[in-house]
RNA sequence: GGCCCCUUGGUCAAGCGGUUAAGACACCGCCCUUUCACGGCGGUAACGGGGGUUCGAGUCCCCCAGGGGUCACCA
């Protein structure tokens, strides 16, 4: 079998959109599954919008996700260059061939003239199609105008009858009427190719075998097929996945919150969670299963698992997945992931790494995003300055609360080893002696130590906090309660 | 507006002519439990509408409606 070669060809817009990320993921999985080649190509012929930073945003996003490419702008490869802005000579070669073959022609119509044609069409309520005014200019006329310094565009000669069929691997055969096509522009007056022409030349010259992309490109495909034909080239196979929509069913945009992978990263999501979530958005293995690692997806991935209907993304499920992954990673890695947050910088400078790792061990598994971690760590790293109001009402107002806290103080002082299991045993025994439920000791203690009503398991918290801090906070709580009376 | 694609619970989605129409997230109960989270158990909730074809239709065909995409010297 012919080697599989797929590509991800984004235009550099500064960041990697999650729709693009999913397209990249599907291509990557397909390449890996068939031991093929995944190429990254930057479609930066729109000189105005393309900058070095904007391509870096794409590259960063892919790298963060862990989707590596085999050929690309930074890596090179046998079919480079991999940014369109460096491929002008290649486009020109194909353009010249088309002109020479009489399959495309120079068009000198000005945008004003075109504007008039469009208006006329609108007035007559018919669809606009270029009038083909320049289609039959003689060689001499063309030469003259070129001499005069006119900068023409190049248009392809489109058929006006018949149909073009896209054999889509996901949707089956999709038929388009050629009569709807016009002699569309394939090269701009500045000499650069337009999108439809550039993709074709690039995909063909890079020997792409499967074009896996989003549905927005389906309607463009007949045009591309026309170009393949004019060029005498074999088209690749096409697979058009549906789009990712916002919760209100409209196209995803800024107003819907995070839409780029870097935004998700900044909001505390893990790459494996985002990847897992994206894989399930518009694709299904058919298996009853939600959690997948990248590597597990490779053998399972298949084009016919891609769905035809658009998928609305649901941040709740992503968040759930993120929580799942967060609960399973090592505290070493956790610390590494959050070490650049301001709050963490501070903690890192004040506490030994070992201590923070212990704290993360307790806290990491009950949080949904990375960004919630500093707040969850707070009472481990800062003094308790206030107590949860409801908690006070509930646990600090009982008649015997001072007794209880003093008893706990006693335990803390006397525990032979300051370990969770030891403390727990002592406390439970003591509760029995006092004929109280353990919970009656636990709640006020938790509030005294953390200022909160909910924390990780109290005895683990105590162990990590250490004897001294526990004592100090317990005494502080006693003083607080006494001052309230 | 023309053309194209799509339509199973709120969301993702299984299903590929015969099922009590899976599962996950979210939501609601209950259990576990020192709180929270986790986990376990259970529950609410769906085939857009109308015609066909067929013994039988979520599954096939047609129409309608709705949603999305596309029609640039953007990609």
Coordinates of C-alpha atoms (C1' of nucleotides) in Angstrom, one line a residue:
Chain A
X1 CA 0.0 0.0 0.0
X2 CA 1.0 3.5 -0.8
X3 CA 2.5 5.4 2.2
X4 CA -0.1 7.5 4.0
X5 CA 0.7 11.2 4.0
X6 CA -1.6 13.7 5.7
X7 CA -1.2 17.3 6.6
X8 CA -2.5 20.0 8.9
X9 CA -2.5 23.3 7.1
X10 CA -3.6 26.1 9.3
X11 CA -3.3 29.8 8.5
X12 CA -1.3 31.4 11.2
X13 CA -3.7 33.3 13.2
X14 CA -1.8 33.7 16.4
X15 CA -3.2 30.8 18.4
X16 CA -4.4 27.3 17.8
X17 CA -8.2 27.2 17.6
X18 CA -9.8 24.1 19.2
X19 CA -11.4 23.2 15.8
X20 CA -8.0 23.3 14.3
X21 CA -6.6 21.3 17.1
X22 CA -9.1 18.6 16.6
X23 CA -8.4 18.6 12.8
X24 CA -4.7 18.3 13.7
X25 CA -5.5 15.5 16.1
X26 CA -7.5 13.5 13.6
X27 CA -4.7 13.8 11.0
X28 CA -2.1 12.9 13.5
X29 CA -4.0 9.8 14.7
X30 CA -4.5 8.8 11.1
X31 CA -0.9 9.2 10.3
X32 CA 0.3 7.3 13.3
X33 CA -2.2 4.5 12.9
X34 CA -0.9 3.8 9.4
X35 CA 2.7 4.6 10.1
X36 CA 2.4 7.5 7.7
X37 CA 3.7 11.0 7.6
X38 CA 2.1 13.9 9.3
X39 CA 3.1 17.2 7.7
X40 CA 2.6 20.7 9.1
X41 CA 2.2 23.4 6.5
X42 CA 1.6 27.0 7.2
X43 CA -0.8 28.7 4.8
X44 CA 0.5 32.2 5.1
X45 CA 0.0 33.7 1.7
X46 CA -2.2 36.4 3.3
X47 CA 0.9 38.5 3.8
X48 CA -1.0 41.1 5.9
X49 CA -2.2 38.7 8.5
X50 CA 0.8 36.5 8.8
X51 CA 3.6 37.2 11.1
X52 CA 6.3 35.3 12.8
X53 CA 4.4 35.3 16.1
X54 CA 1.2 34.2 14.6
X55 CA 2.8 31.0 13.2
X56 CA 4.6 30.5 16.5
X57 CA 1.2 30.4 18.2
X58 CA 0.2 27.4 16.1
X59 CA 3.4 25.6 16.7
X60 CA 3.2 26.2 20.4
X61 CA -0.3 24.9 20.6
X62 CA 0.6 21.7 18.8
X63 CA 3.7 21.2 20.8
X64 CA 1.8 21.7 24.0
X65 CA -0.7 19.1 23.0
X66 CA 2.1 16.7 22.0
X67 CA 1.1 16.4 18.4
X68 CA 4.4 16.1 16.7
X69 CA 4.9 16.4 12.9
X70 CA 7.3 14.6 10.6
X71 CA 7.8 17.4 8.1
X72 CA 7.2 21.0 8.6
X73 CA 8.6 24.6 8.5
X74 CA 11.1 24.0 11.3
X75 CA 12.0 20.5 10.4
X76 CA 12.1 20.5 6.7
X77 CA 11.4 17.4 4.6
X78 CA 11.7 16.3 1.1
X79 CA 8.8 18.3 -0.2
X80 CA 9.5 21.7 1.3
X81 CA 9.4 24.5 1.9
X82 CA 6.5 24.1 4.2
X83 CA 5.3 27.7 4.4
X84 CA 3.4 28.9 1.5
X85 CA 5.1 32.3 1.6
X86 CA 8.3 30.5 0.5
X87 CA 6.8 28.5 -2.3
X88 CA 6.1 31.2 -4.9
X89 CA 8.4 29.7 -7.5
X90 CA 6.5 26.4 -7.3
X91 CA 3.1 28.1 -7.7
X92 CA 4.4 30.1 -10.7
X93 CA 5.6 26.9 -12.4
X94 CA 2.1 25.4 -12.2
X95 CA 0.5 28.7 -13.1
X96 CA 2.6 29.0 -16.2
X97 CA 1.7 25.5 -17.2
X98 CA -2.0 26.3 -17.0
X99 CA -1.6 29.5 -19.0
X100 CA 0.5 27.6 -21.6
X101 CA -2.1 24.9 -21.8
X102 CA -4.9 27.4 -22.3
X103 CA -6.6 26.3 -19.1
X104 CA -6.3 29.6 -17.3
X105 CA -6.0 33.1 -18.5
X106 CA -5.0 36.6 -17.5
X107 CA -7.8 38.9 -16.5
X108 CA -7.3 42.6 -16.4
X109 CA -10.7 43.6 -15.1
X110 CA -10.5 46.2 -12.3
X111 CA -12.2 45.7 -9.1
X112 CA -14.5 48.6 -10.1
X113 CA -15.5 46.8 -13.2
X114 CA -16.1 43.6 -11.2
X115 CA -18.1 45.6 -8.7
X116 CA -20.4 46.7 -11.5
X117 CA -20.9 43.2 -12.7
X118 CA -21.9 42.2 -9.2
X119 CA -24.3 45.0 -8.8
X120 CA -25.9 44.3 -12.2
X121 CA -26.4 40.7 -11.2
X122 CA -27.9 41.7 -7.9
X123 CA -30.3 44.1 -9.7
X124 CA -31.4 41.4 -12.0
X125 CA -31.7 39.0 -9.1
X126 CA -29.4 36.5 -10.6
X127 CA -26.3 35.0 -9.1
X128 CA -23.1 36.7 -9.9
X129 CA -20.7 34.9 -12.1
X130 CA -17.7 36.5 -13.7
X131 CA -18.5 37.6 -17.2
X132 CA -15.4 36.0 -18.7
X133 CA -14.7 39.2 -20.5
X134 CA -11.0 38.5 -20.5
X135 CA -11.2 34.8 -21.3
X136 CA -10.6 35.3 -25.0
X137 CA -8.1 38.1 -25.1
X138 CA -5.6 37.5 -27.8
X139 CA -2.0 36.9 -27.0
X140 CA -1.1 40.2 -28.4
X141 CA -3.7 42.0 -26.3
X142 CA -2.4 40.3 -23.2
X143 CA 1.2 41.2 -24.1
X144 CA 0.2 44.9 -24.7
X145 CA -1.5 45.3 -21.4
X146 CA 1.3 43.6 -19.6
X147 CA 3.7 46.0 -21.2
X148 CA 1.6 48.9 -20.1
X149 CA 2.1 47.8 -16.6
X150 CA -1.3 46.3 -15.8
X151 CA -1.2 43.7 -13.1
X152 CA -3.7 41.0 -14.0
X153 CA -5.1 38.2 -12.0
X154 CA -5.2 34.7 -13.3
X155 CA -8.5 32.9 -13.7
X156 CA -9.2 29.3 -14.4
X157 CA -11.4 28.3 -17.2
X158 CA -14.3 26.6 -15.5
X159 CA -16.8 24.3 -17.3
X160 CA -20.4 25.5 -17.3
X161 CA -22.1 22.2 -17.5
X162 CA -21.9 18.8 -16.0
X163 CA -21.3 17.9 -12.4
X164 CA -18.3 17.4 -10.2
X165 CA -18.5 14.6 -7.6
X166 CA -16.6 14.7 -4.4
X167 CA -16.0 11.2 -3.1
X168 CA -16.0 11.9 0.6
X169 CA -14.8 9.2 2.9
X170 CA -17.2 10.4 5.6
X171 CA -20.1 11.6 3.6
X172 CA -20.2 9.5 0.6
X173 CA -20.5 11.1 -2.9
X174 CA -21.4 14.7 -2.9
X175 CA -22.5 16.2 -6.2
X176 CA -22.0 19.7 -7.3
X177 CA -23.3 21.4 -10.5
X178 CA -20.5 22.9 -12.5
X179 CA -22.9 25.6 -13.8
X180 CA -22.6 27.2 -10.4
X181 CA -18.8 27.7 -10.8
X182 CA -17.3 30.7 -12.5
X183 CA -13.9 31.4 -13.7
X184 CA -12.6 32.0 -10.3
X185 CA -9.3 33.7 -9.5
X186 CA -6.4 31.4 -8.9
X187 CA -3.7 34.0 -8.7
X188 CA -4.0 37.5 -7.3
X189 CA -2.7 40.6 -9.1
X190 CA 0.3 40.7 -6.7
X191 CA 1.3 37.3 -8.1
X192 CA 0.4 35.2 -5.1
X193 CA -1.9 32.2 -5.6
X194 CA -5.3 32.2 -3.9
X195 CA -6.2 29.6 -1.3
X196 CA -7.8 27.1 -3.6
X197 CA -4.9 27.0 -6.0
X198 CA -2.3 27.0 -3.4
X199 CA -3.8 24.0 -1.5
X200 CA -4.0 22.0 -4.6
X201 CA -0.5 22.6 -5.6
X202 CA 0.8 22.0 -2.1
X203 CA -1.2 18.9 -1.5
X204 CA -0.2 17.5 -4.9
X205 CA 3.4 18.4 -4.7
X206 CA 3.7 17.2 -1.1
X207 CA 2.2 13.9 -2.2
X208 CA -0.7 14.1 0.3
X209 CA -2.8 11.0 0.1
X210 CA -5.7 12.0 2.4
X211 CA -7.1 15.4 3.1
X212 CA -8.8 15.3 6.5
X213 CA -10.3 18.7 7.3
X214 CA -13.4 20.4 8.6
X215 CA -16.7 20.7 6.7
X216 CA -16.3 24.3 5.9
X217 CA -14.0 23.1 3.1
X218 CA -16.5 20.8 1.5
X219 CA -18.0 23.5 -0.7
X220 CA -14.6 24.5 -1.9
X221 CA -13.7 21.0 -2.9
X222 CA -15.2 21.0 -6.4
X223 CA -13.1 24.0 -7.2
X224 CA -10.0 22.2 -6.1
X225 CA -11.0 19.2 -8.1
X226 CA -11.3 21.4 -11.1
X227 CA -7.8 22.6 -10.5
X228 CA -6.4 19.1 -10.1
X229 CA -8.0 18.2 -13.4
X230 CA -6.7 21.2 -15.2
X231 CA -3.3 20.4 -13.9
X232 CA -3.6 16.7 -14.9
X233 CA -3.0 15.7 -11.3
X234 CA -4.7 12.9 -9.2
X235 CA -6.6 14.3 -6.3
X236 CA -6.1 12.9 -2.8
X237 CA -8.9 11.3 -0.9
X238 CA -11.1 13.7 1.0
X239 CA -12.7 13.4 4.4
X240 CA -14.7 16.2 5.8
X241 CA -15.4 16.2 9.5
X242 CA -18.2 18.3 10.8
X243 CA -17.6 21.5 12.7
X244 CA -17.4 22.3 16.4
X245 CA -20.1 24.7 17.4
X246 CA -20.6 26.9 20.5
X247 CA -23.3 26.0 23.0
X248 CA -25.7 28.3 21.2
X249 CA -25.1 26.4 18.0
X250 CA -23.3 29.2 16.3
X251 CA -19.8 29.2 15.1
X252 CA -17.3 29.3 18.0
X253 CA -16.0 32.8 18.7
X254 CA -14.4 34.9 21.4
X255 CA -17.6 35.7 23.0
X256 CA -18.1 32.0 23.9
X257 CA -15.1 32.0 26.2
X258 CA -12.0 30.0 25.5
X259 CA -11.6 28.9 21.9
X260 CA -7.9 28.3 21.6
X261 CA -5.8 25.7 23.1
X262 CA -3.6 28.3 24.8
X263 CA -6.6 29.7 26.5
X264 CA -7.5 26.3 27.9
X265 CA -4.0 25.9 29.0
X266 CA -4.1 29.2 30.8
X267 CA -7.3 28.3 32.5
X268 CA -5.7 25.3 34.0
X269 CA -6.5 22.4 31.6
X270 CA -4.2 19.6 31.0
X271 CA -3.2 18.7 27.4
X272 CA -4.2 15.1 27.8
X273 CA -7.7 16.2 29.0
X274 CA -8.2 18.5 26.1
X275 CA -6.9 15.9 23.6
X276 CA -9.2 13.3 25.1
X277 CA -12.1 15.6 25.0
X278 CA -11.5 16.7 21.5
X279 CA -11.1 13.2 20.2
X280 CA -14.6 12.4 21.4
X281 CA -16.1 15.5 19.9
X282 CA -17.1 14.3 16.5
X283 CA -15.5 10.9 16.7
X284 CA -16.4 7.7 18.3
X285 CA -14.8 4.3 18.5
X286 CA -18.1 2.7 18.8
X287 CA -16.9 1.3 22.1
X288 CA -18.5 2.4 25.4
X289 CA -15.6 4.3 26.7
X290 CA -14.7 7.9 27.5
X291 CA -11.2 7.9 28.8
X292 CA -8.4 7.5 26.3
X293 CA -4.8 8.4 26.2
X294 CA -3.3 9.6 22.9
X295 CA -1.5 6.3 22.4
X296 CA -4.6 4.3 23.1
X297 CA -6.4 6.2 20.5
X298 CA -4.0 5.4 17.7
X299 CA -5.0 1.9 16.9
X300 CA -8.7 2.7 17.5
X301 CA -8.9 5.7 15.3
X302 CA -10.8 5.4 12.0
X303 CA -12.4 7.8 9.6
X304 CA -15.7 6.1 9.7
X305 CA -16.0 6.8 13.4
X306 CA -16.1 10.5 12.5
X307 CA -19.6 11.9 12.7
X308 CA -21.4 13.9 10.0
X309 CA -23.3 16.1 12.3
X310 CA -21.8 19.1 14.0
X311 CA -20.8 18.8 17.6
X312 CA -21.5 21.4 20.3
X313 CA -18.7 21.6 22.8
X314 CA -19.5 21.3 26.4
X315 CA -17.1 22.7 28.9
X316 CA -18.5 20.7 31.7
X317 CA -17.5 17.4 30.3
X318 CA -14.0 18.7 29.5
X319 CA -13.8 20.0 33.1
X320 CA -14.8 16.6 34.4
X321 CA -12.1 14.9 32.4
X322 CA -9.6 17.4 33.5
X323 CA -10.4 16.6 37.1
X324 CA -10.0 13.0 36.3
X325 CA -6.6 13.4 34.9
X326 CA -5.6 15.9 37.6
X327 CA -6.4 13.2 40.2
X328 CA -4.0 10.8 38.5
X329 CA -0.8 12.7 37.9
X330 CA 2.1 12.8 40.2
X331 CA 2.5 15.8 42.6
X332 CA 5.9 16.3 41.0
X333 CA 4.3 17.0 37.7
X334 CA 1.6 19.0 39.3
X335 CA 4.1 21.3 40.9
X336 CA 5.9 21.6 37.7
X337 CA 2.7 22.6 35.9
X338 CA 1.8 25.4 38.3
X339 CA 5.2 26.6 39.4
X340 CA 4.9 29.7 37.3
X341 CA 1.7 31.0 38.8
X342 CA 2.3 34.0 41.0
X343 CA 1.0 32.5 44.2
X344 CA 3.1 29.4 43.6
X345 CA 6.3 31.4 43.1
X346 CA 5.6 32.8 46.5
X347 CA 5.0 29.5 48.2
X348 CA 8.0 28.0 46.5
X349 CA 10.2 30.7 48.0
X350 CA 8.8 30.2 51.4
X351 CA 8.5 26.4 51.8
X352 CA 10.6 23.4 51.0
X353 CA 9.7 21.6 47.8
X354 CA 9.0 18.5 49.8
X355 CA 6.3 20.2 51.8
X356 CA 4.6 21.5 48.8
X357 CA 4.6 18.1 47.2
X358 CA 2.9 16.7 50.2
X359 CA 0.3 19.4 50.1
X360 CA -0.3 18.8 46.4
X361 CA -0.7 15.1 47.1
X362 CA -3.7 15.9 49.3
X363 CA -5.2 18.7 47.3
X364 CA -4.5 17.8 43.6
X365 CA -7.1 15.0 43.4
X366 CA -10.0 17.1 44.5
X367 CA -9.7 20.0 42.1
X368 CA -10.9 20.3 38.5
X369 CA -8.4 22.7 37.1
X370 CA -4.8 23.7 37.8
X371 CA -5.9 27.3 38.6
X372 CA -7.9 26.2 41.6
X373 CA -4.8 24.7 43.3
X374 CA -3.3 27.8 45.0
X375 CA -6.6 28.6 46.7
X376 CA -6.9 25.0 47.8
X377 CA -3.3 25.2 49.2
X378 CA -3.8 28.4 51.0
X379 CA -4.2 27.3 54.6
X380 CA -1.2 25.0 54.2
X381 CA 1.0 28.0 53.3
X382 CA -0.6 30.9 55.1
X383 CA -1.9 31.6 58.5
X384 CA -5.6 31.1 59.2
X385 CA -6.9 34.7 59.6
X386 CA -10.6 34.0 59.7
X387 CA -13.1 31.2 60.0
X388 CA -15.9 30.2 57.7
X389 CA -19.0 32.0 59.1
X390 CA -21.3 29.1 58.8
X391 CA -18.7 26.8 60.2
X392 CA -18.3 29.0 63.3
X393 CA -22.0 29.0 63.9
X394 CA -22.1 25.2 63.6
X395 CA -18.9 24.1 65.3
X396 CA -17.6 26.9 67.5
X397 CA -20.7 27.7 69.4
X398 CA -21.3 24.4 71.1
X399 CA -21.1 24.4 74.9
X400 CA -18.3 21.9 75.0
X401 CA -16.2 23.3 72.1
X402 CA -13.4 24.5 74.3
X403 CA -13.2 21.2 76.0
X404 CA -13.0 19.5 72.7
X405 CA -10.3 21.8 71.3
X406 CA -8.2 21.5 74.5
X407 CA -8.6 17.7 74.3
X408 CA -7.3 17.8 70.7
X409 CA -4.5 20.0 71.8
X410 CA -3.6 17.4 74.3
X411 CA -3.6 14.7 71.7
X412 CA -1.4 16.8 69.4
X413 CA 1.1 17.4 72.2
X414 CA 1.2 13.8 73.2
X415 CA 1.1 11.8 70.0
X416 CA 4.2 9.6 70.0
X417 CA 4.5 10.0 66.2
X418 CA 2.8 12.8 64.4
X419 CA 1.3 10.6 61.7
X420 CA -2.2 10.5 60.4
X421 CA -3.0 7.0 61.6
X422 CA -1.6 7.6 65.0
X423 CA -3.5 10.8 65.5
X424 CA -6.7 9.3 64.2
X425 CA -6.4 6.4 66.6
X426 CA -5.8 8.7 69.6
X427 CA -8.6 11.0 68.6
X428 CA -11.1 8.2 68.1
X429 CA -10.2 6.6 71.4
X430 CA -10.6 10.0 73.1
X431 CA -14.0 10.5 71.6
X432 CA -15.1 7.3 73.0
X433 CA -13.9 8.2 76.4
X434 CA -15.8 11.4 76.2
X435 CA -18.8 9.6 74.8
X436 CA -18.8 11.7 71.8
X437 CA -18.9 10.9 68.1
X438 CA -15.6 11.3 66.4
X439 CA -17.2 13.8 64.1
X440 CA -17.8 16.1 67.1
X441 CA -14.1 16.4 67.6
X442 CA -13.2 16.4 63.9
X443 CA -15.3 19.3 62.7
X444 CA -14.2 22.0 65.2
X445 CA -10.6 20.8 64.7
X446 CA -10.9 21.1 60.9
X447 CA -12.3 24.6 61.3
X448 CA -9.5 25.6 63.7
X449 CA -6.8 24.3 61.5
X450 CA -8.0 25.5 58.1
X451 CA -10.6 28.1 58.7
X452 CA -12.8 26.0 56.5
X453 CA -15.5 23.4 56.7
X454 CA -14.2 21.2 53.9
X455 CA -10.6 20.0 53.4
X456 CA -8.9 16.8 52.5
X457 CA -9.0 14.1 55.2
X458 CA -8.4 15.8 58.5
X459 CA -5.7 13.5 59.8
X460 CA -3.7 13.7 56.6
X461 CA -4.0 17.5 56.8
X462 CA -2.7 17.4 60.4
X463 CA 0.2 15.3 59.5
X464 CA 1.3 17.5 56.7
X465 CA 0.7 20.7 58.7
X466 CA 2.9 19.3 61.5
X467 CA 2.7 19.3 65.2
X468 CA 3.7 22.9 65.8
X469 CA 1.4 24.5 63.3
X470 CA -1.5 22.4 64.6
X471 CA -0.9 23.4 68.2
X472 CA -0.5 27.0 67.3
X473 CA -3.7 27.1 65.3
X474 CA -5.7 25.1 67.8
X475 CA -4.7 27.6 70.5
X476 CA -5.5 30.5 68.3
X477 CA -9.0 29.1 67.8
X478 CA -9.4 28.6 71.6
X479 CA -8.5 32.2 72.1
X480 CA -10.8 33.3 69.3
X481 CA -13.7 31.4 70.9
X482 CA -13.0 32.8 74.3
X483 CA -12.9 36.3 72.9
X484 CA -16.3 35.8 71.4
X485 CA -18.0 34.9 74.7
Chain B
rG1 C1' -30.9 34.1 -1.8
rG2 C1' -28.3 29.7 -4.8
rC3 C1' -25.7 25.3 -3.8
rC4 C1' -23.9 21.7 -0.2
rC5 C1' -23.9 19.1 4.6
rC6 C1' -26.5 17.8 9.0
rU7 C1' -30.9 16.4 12.4
rU8 C1' -31.3 10.1 18.7
rG9 C1' -32.2 13.0 26.0
rG10 C1' -29.7 19.9 27.9
rU11 C1' -24.5 18.2 25.7
rC12 C1' -21.2 14.2 23.6
rA13 C1' -22.9 9.8 21.6
rA14 C1' -24.0 3.9 20.6
rG15 C1' -27.4 2.1 17.0
rC16 C1' -26.0 0.5 10.8
rG17 C1' -34.7 -3.2 9.2
rG18 C1' -36.9 -6.7 14.6
rU19 C1' -33.2 -3.6 21.2
rU20 C1' -37.1 -2.8 27.5
rA21 C1' -33.4 2.9 22.2
rA22 C1' -26.6 1.7 25.4
rG23 C1' -23.0 4.6 27.9
rA24 C1' -20.6 9.4 29.5
rC25 C1' -21.1 14.7 31.3
rA26 C1' -24.7 17.7 33.8
rC27 C1' -29.0 17.3 37.1
rC28 C1' -31.9 14.7 41.2
rG29 C1' -32.1 10.9 45.1
rC30 C1' -29.7 7.1 48.1
rC31 C1' -25.1 4.6 49.9
rC32 C1' -20.0 5.1 51.6
rU33 C1' -18.0 8.8 54.9
rU34 C1' -15.0 13.4 59.6
rU35 C1' -16.3 17.6 55.6
rC36 C1' -15.3 18.1 50.3
rA37 C1' -14.0 15.4 46.2
rC38 C1' -13.8 10.3 44.6
rG39 C1' -16.4 5.8 44.3
rG40 C1' -21.0 2.7 44.3
rC41 C1' -26.4 2.3 43.3
rG42 C1' -30.8 4.3 41.3
rG43 C1' -33.7 8.2 38.8
rU44 C1' -35.6 12.3 35.3
rA45 C1' -34.7 12.9 30.0
rA46 C1' -34.3 11.5 23.1
rC47 C1' -35.3 9.2 17.6
rG48 C1' -37.6 17.4 14.4
rG49 C1' -42.5 17.0 11.4
rG50 C1' -45.2 14.7 7.4
rG51 C1' -45.6 11.2 3.7
rG52 C1' -44.1 6.6 1.6
rU53 C1' -41.3 1.3 1.1
rU54 C1' -41.8 -3.1 4.4
rC55 C1' -44.9 -8.2 7.9
rG56 C1' -41.9 -4.7 10.7
rA57 C1' -38.4 1.9 10.3
rG58 C1' -34.4 5.7 14.8
rU59 C1' -32.3 2.7 10.9
rC60 C1' -34.2 2.9 3.5
rC61 C1' -36.7 6.8 -0.1
rC62 C1' -39.3 11.7 -0.8
rC63 C1' -41.1 16.4 1.0
rC64 C1' -41.1 20.2 4.7
rA65 C1' -38.9 22.6 8.8
rG66 C1' -34.7 23.8 11.6
rG67 C1' -29.4 24.3 12.2
rG68 C1' -24.6 24.7 10.0
rG69 C1' -21.3 25.6 5.9
rU70 C1' -20.0 28.0 1.3
rC71 C1' -20.5 31.5 -2.6
rA72 C1' -13.6 37.3 -1.9
rC73 C1' -7.6 39.6 -5.7
rC74 C1' -9.2 35.6 3.1
rA75 C1' -7.5 31.1 4.3

